[in-house]
């Protein structure tokens, strides 16, 4: 192999590594977020339920996970997306859910939905002194990743 070709390969590999390090460094990790181990069941068949003005439909096998997430005071989920749909209910404390550049507070008994159809999002405990606890049910295509870390949005 010629030295020019070796140098070119080395430069390309170094550039690819630098780009991957920058992409990883921009994602924001969770801090003070403690999910329990999920209990996961599988809906093996196609589901089509339409009752009481509520519709639930799957076209392929689907995993259903239930778990709890506790946030320490000032705890933060990090910016992320979820494949499928999550139903999240605040059990105790309060949180601030940010989707893209818009934030909404949620307190005990309030529910929000997260999905991959939304802009990148994050959840933050609204309190600097008390924990917050969320109950989560997540529905995803069978075998899918359940969380994908993301870069924060570019907000004004």
mmCIF file of C-alpha atoms in Angstrom:
data_model
loop_
_atom_site.group_PDB
_atom_site.id
_atom_site.type_symbol
_atom_site.label_atom_id
_atom_site.label_comp_id
_atom_site.label_asym_id
_atom_site.label_seq_id
_atom_site.Cartn_x
_atom_site.Cartn_y
_atom_site.Cartn_z
ATOM 1 C CA UNK A 1 0.000 0.000 0.000
ATOM 2 C CA UNK A 2 1.374 3.406 -0.917
ATOM 3 C CA UNK A 3 2.148 5.928 1.793
ATOM 4 C CA UNK A 4 -0.271 8.417 0.184
ATOM 5 C CA UNK A 5 -3.107 5.888 0.331
ATOM 6 C CA UNK A 6 -2.227 4.969 3.929
ATOM 7 C CA UNK A 7 -2.213 8.644 4.885
ATOM 8 C CA UNK A 8 -5.592 9.174 3.178
ATOM 9 C CA UNK A 9 -7.109 6.199 5.030
ATOM 10 C CA UNK A 10 -5.673 7.446 8.324
ATOM 11 C CA UNK A 11 -7.140 10.931 7.757
ATOM 12 C CA UNK A 12 -10.571 9.531 6.838
ATOM 13 C CA UNK A 13 -10.586 7.267 9.917
ATOM 14 C CA UNK A 14 -9.478 10.127 12.177
ATOM 15 C CA UNK A 15 -12.217 12.396 10.786
ATOM 16 C CA UNK A 16 -14.863 9.699 11.232
ATOM 17 C CA UNK A 17 -13.730 9.146 14.827
ATOM 18 C CA UNK A 18 -13.768 12.890 15.558
ATOM 19 C CA UNK A 19 -17.297 13.222 14.153
ATOM 20 C CA UNK A 20 -18.542 10.266 16.207
ATOM 21 C CA UNK A 21 -16.984 11.683 19.396
ATOM 22 C CA UNK A 22 -18.630 15.068 18.794
ATOM 23 C CA UNK A 23 -22.026 13.387 18.191
ATOM 24 C CA UNK A 24 -21.725 11.382 21.404
ATOM 25 C CA UNK A 25 -20.495 14.357 23.401
ATOM 26 C CA UNK A 26 -23.525 16.460 22.395
ATOM 27 C CA UNK A 27 -26.110 13.988 23.723
ATOM 28 C CA UNK A 28 -27.118 14.786 27.287
ATOM 29 C CA UNK A 29 -27.054 11.880 29.736
ATOM 30 C CA UNK A 30 -29.649 11.281 32.413
ATOM 31 C CA UNK A 31 -28.743 12.589 35.885
ATOM 32 C CA UNK A 32 -30.607 11.466 39.002
ATOM 33 C CA UNK A 33 -33.025 9.268 37.027
ATOM 34 C CA UNK A 34 -33.664 5.748 38.371
ATOM 35 C CA UNK A 35 -35.914 3.435 36.317
ATOM 36 C CA UNK A 36 -36.951 0.076 37.760
ATOM 37 C CA UNK A 37 -36.404 -3.072 35.744
ATOM 38 C CA UNK A 38 -39.328 -3.245 33.309
ATOM 39 C CA UNK A 39 -41.810 -6.081 33.243
ATOM 40 C CA UNK A 40 -42.210 -6.844 29.538
ATOM 41 C CA UNK A 41 -45.012 -8.831 27.920
ATOM 42 C CA UNK A 42 -45.620 -9.443 24.238
ATOM 43 C CA UNK A 43 -48.817 -9.053 22.249
ATOM 44 C CA UNK A 44 -48.059 -11.748 19.680
ATOM 45 C CA UNK A 45 -51.072 -11.175 17.472
ATOM 46 C CA UNK A 46 -52.415 -8.262 15.493
ATOM 47 C CA UNK A 47 -54.662 -6.241 17.834
ATOM 48 C CA UNK A 48 -57.591 -4.082 16.729
ATOM 49 C CA UNK A 49 -59.804 -2.827 19.552
ATOM 50 C CA UNK A 50 -62.244 0.040 19.089
ATOM 51 C CA UNK A 51 -64.475 0.562 22.113
ATOM 52 C CA UNK A 52 -65.815 3.443 24.186
ATOM 53 C CA UNK A 53 -64.379 5.938 21.675
ATOM 54 C CA UNK A 54 -60.839 4.565 22.242
ATOM 55 C CA UNK A 55 -58.910 2.798 19.497
ATOM 56 C CA UNK A 56 -55.853 0.593 19.973
ATOM 57 C CA UNK A 57 -54.307 -1.137 16.990
ATOM 58 C CA UNK A 58 -51.108 -3.063 16.286
ATOM 59 C CA UNK A 59 -50.084 -4.621 13.004
ATOM 60 C CA UNK A 60 -47.218 -6.812 14.197
ATOM 61 C CA UNK A 61 -46.072 -8.381 17.480
ATOM 62 C CA UNK A 62 -45.667 -5.674 20.113
ATOM 63 C CA UNK A 63 -43.814 -5.439 23.440
ATOM 64 C CA UNK A 64 -45.617 -3.839 26.375
ATOM 65 C CA UNK A 65 -43.325 -2.721 29.213
ATOM 66 C CA UNK A 66 -44.394 -1.369 32.589
ATOM 67 C CA UNK A 67 -41.968 0.264 34.992
ATOM 68 C CA UNK A 68 -41.452 3.119 37.440
ATOM 69 C CA UNK A 69 -39.002 6.012 37.139
ATOM 70 C CA UNK A 70 -37.841 7.953 40.186
ATOM 71 C CA UNK A 71 -36.178 11.338 39.778
ATOM 72 C CA UNK A 72 -33.925 12.712 42.486
ATOM 73 C CA UNK A 73 -34.376 16.411 43.339
ATOM 74 C CA UNK A 74 -33.340 18.270 40.149
ATOM 75 C CA UNK A 75 -33.131 14.891 38.353
ATOM 76 C CA UNK A 76 -33.080 15.017 34.557
ATOM 77 C CA UNK A 77 -33.847 12.377 31.928
ATOM 78 C CA UNK A 78 -31.441 13.694 29.320
ATOM 79 C CA UNK A 79 -32.686 14.477 25.822
ATOM 80 C CA UNK A 80 -34.154 11.450 24.111
ATOM 81 C CA UNK A 81 -36.849 9.867 21.943
ATOM 82 C CA UNK A 82 -38.865 6.710 22.416
ATOM 83 C CA UNK A 83 -39.962 4.350 19.655
ATOM 84 C CA UNK A 84 -43.647 3.480 19.959
ATOM 85 C CA UNK A 85 -45.806 5.151 22.613
ATOM 86 C CA UNK A 86 -45.353 5.782 26.345
ATOM 87 C CA UNK A 87 -48.157 6.605 28.755
ATOM 88 C CA UNK A 88 -46.636 8.392 31.762
ATOM 89 C CA UNK A 89 -48.544 9.215 34.967
ATOM 90 C CA UNK A 90 -47.052 11.245 37.817
ATOM 91 C CA UNK A 91 -47.412 9.223 41.024
ATOM 92 C CA UNK A 92 -45.668 11.691 43.345
ATOM 93 C CA UNK A 93 -43.949 15.052 43.074
ATOM 94 C CA UNK A 94 -44.034 17.054 39.869
ATOM 95 C CA UNK A 95 -42.033 17.145 36.662
ATOM 96 C CA UNK A 96 -41.514 19.445 33.722
ATOM 97 C CA UNK A 97 -41.790 17.732 30.340
ATOM 98 C CA UNK A 98 -40.080 19.534 27.474
ATOM 99 C CA UNK A 99 -40.845 18.585 23.873
ATOM 100 C CA UNK A 100 -38.693 20.485 21.413
ATOM 101 C CA UNK A 101 -38.652 24.020 22.823
ATOM 102 C CA UNK A 102 -41.979 23.919 24.708
ATOM 103 C CA UNK A 103 -42.301 22.910 28.385
ATOM 104 C CA UNK A 104 -45.336 21.770 30.398
ATOM 105 C CA UNK A 105 -45.505 20.994 34.141
ATOM 106 C CA UNK A 106 -47.260 17.821 35.363
ATOM 107 C CA UNK A 107 -48.297 16.989 38.919
ATOM 108 C CA UNK A 108 -49.712 14.005 40.793
ATOM 109 C CA UNK A 109 -52.375 12.172 38.802
ATOM 110 C CA UNK A 110 -51.603 13.925 35.527
ATOM 111 C CA UNK A 111 -50.617 11.921 32.461
ATOM 112 C CA UNK A 112 -48.640 12.704 29.323
ATOM 113 C CA UNK A 113 -47.680 10.736 26.245
ATOM 114 C CA UNK A 114 -44.258 10.403 24.672
ATOM 115 C CA UNK A 115 -43.739 9.039 21.173
ATOM 116 C CA UNK A 116 -41.303 9.046 18.305
ATOM 117 C CA UNK A 117 -43.768 11.262 16.422
ATOM 118 C CA UNK A 118 -42.874 14.131 18.788
ATOM 119 C CA UNK A 119 -39.812 16.352 18.729
ATOM 120 C CA UNK A 120 -36.909 15.308 20.934
ATOM 121 C CA UNK A 121 -37.860 15.585 24.615
ATOM 122 C CA UNK A 122 -36.689 15.568 28.218
ATOM 123 C CA UNK A 123 -38.202 15.327 31.694
ATOM 124 C CA UNK A 124 -36.913 17.227 34.712
ATOM 125 C CA UNK A 125 -37.971 16.990 38.354
ATOM 126 C CA UNK A 126 -39.573 20.337 39.165
ATOM 127 C CA UNK A 127 -38.340 20.195 42.766
ATOM 128 C CA UNK A 128 -34.863 20.795 44.169
ATOM 129 C CA UNK A 129 -35.827 19.160 47.495
ATOM 130 C CA UNK A 130 -38.201 16.218 46.824
ATOM 131 C CA UNK A 131 -38.177 13.196 44.527
ATOM 132 C CA UNK A 132 -40.709 12.647 41.757
ATOM 133 C CA UNK A 133 -42.046 9.238 40.738
ATOM 134 C CA UNK A 134 -43.552 8.357 37.347
ATOM 135 C CA UNK A 135 -45.476 5.218 36.367
ATOM 136 C CA UNK A 136 -44.840 4.238 32.745
ATOM 137 C CA UNK A 137 -46.428 1.873 30.248
ATOM 138 C CA UNK A 138 -44.559 1.634 26.963
ATOM 139 C CA UNK A 139 -45.779 -0.030 23.758
ATOM 140 C CA UNK A 140 -43.134 -0.676 21.073
ATOM 141 C CA UNK A 141 -42.653 -2.980 18.100
ATOM 142 C CA UNK A 142 -41.371 -6.342 19.396
ATOM 143 C CA UNK A 143 -37.640 -6.226 20.074
ATOM 144 C CA UNK A 144 -37.281 -2.470 19.479
ATOM 145 C CA UNK A 145 -34.934 -0.260 21.426
ATOM 146 C CA UNK A 146 -36.981 1.406 24.138
ATOM 147 C CA UNK A 147 -35.014 4.677 24.324
ATOM 148 C CA UNK A 148 -32.775 6.571 21.916
ATOM 149 C CA UNK A 149 -30.570 9.336 23.330
ATOM 150 C CA UNK A 150 -30.606 12.560 21.327
ATOM 151 C CA UNK A 151 -29.025 15.968 21.096
ATOM 152 C CA UNK A 152 -30.930 18.868 22.690
ATOM 153 C CA UNK A 153 -33.012 20.980 20.324
ATOM 154 C CA UNK A 154 -31.662 24.269 19.044
ATOM 155 C CA UNK A 155 -34.031 26.654 20.837
ATOM 156 C CA UNK A 156 -33.865 30.462 20.600
#
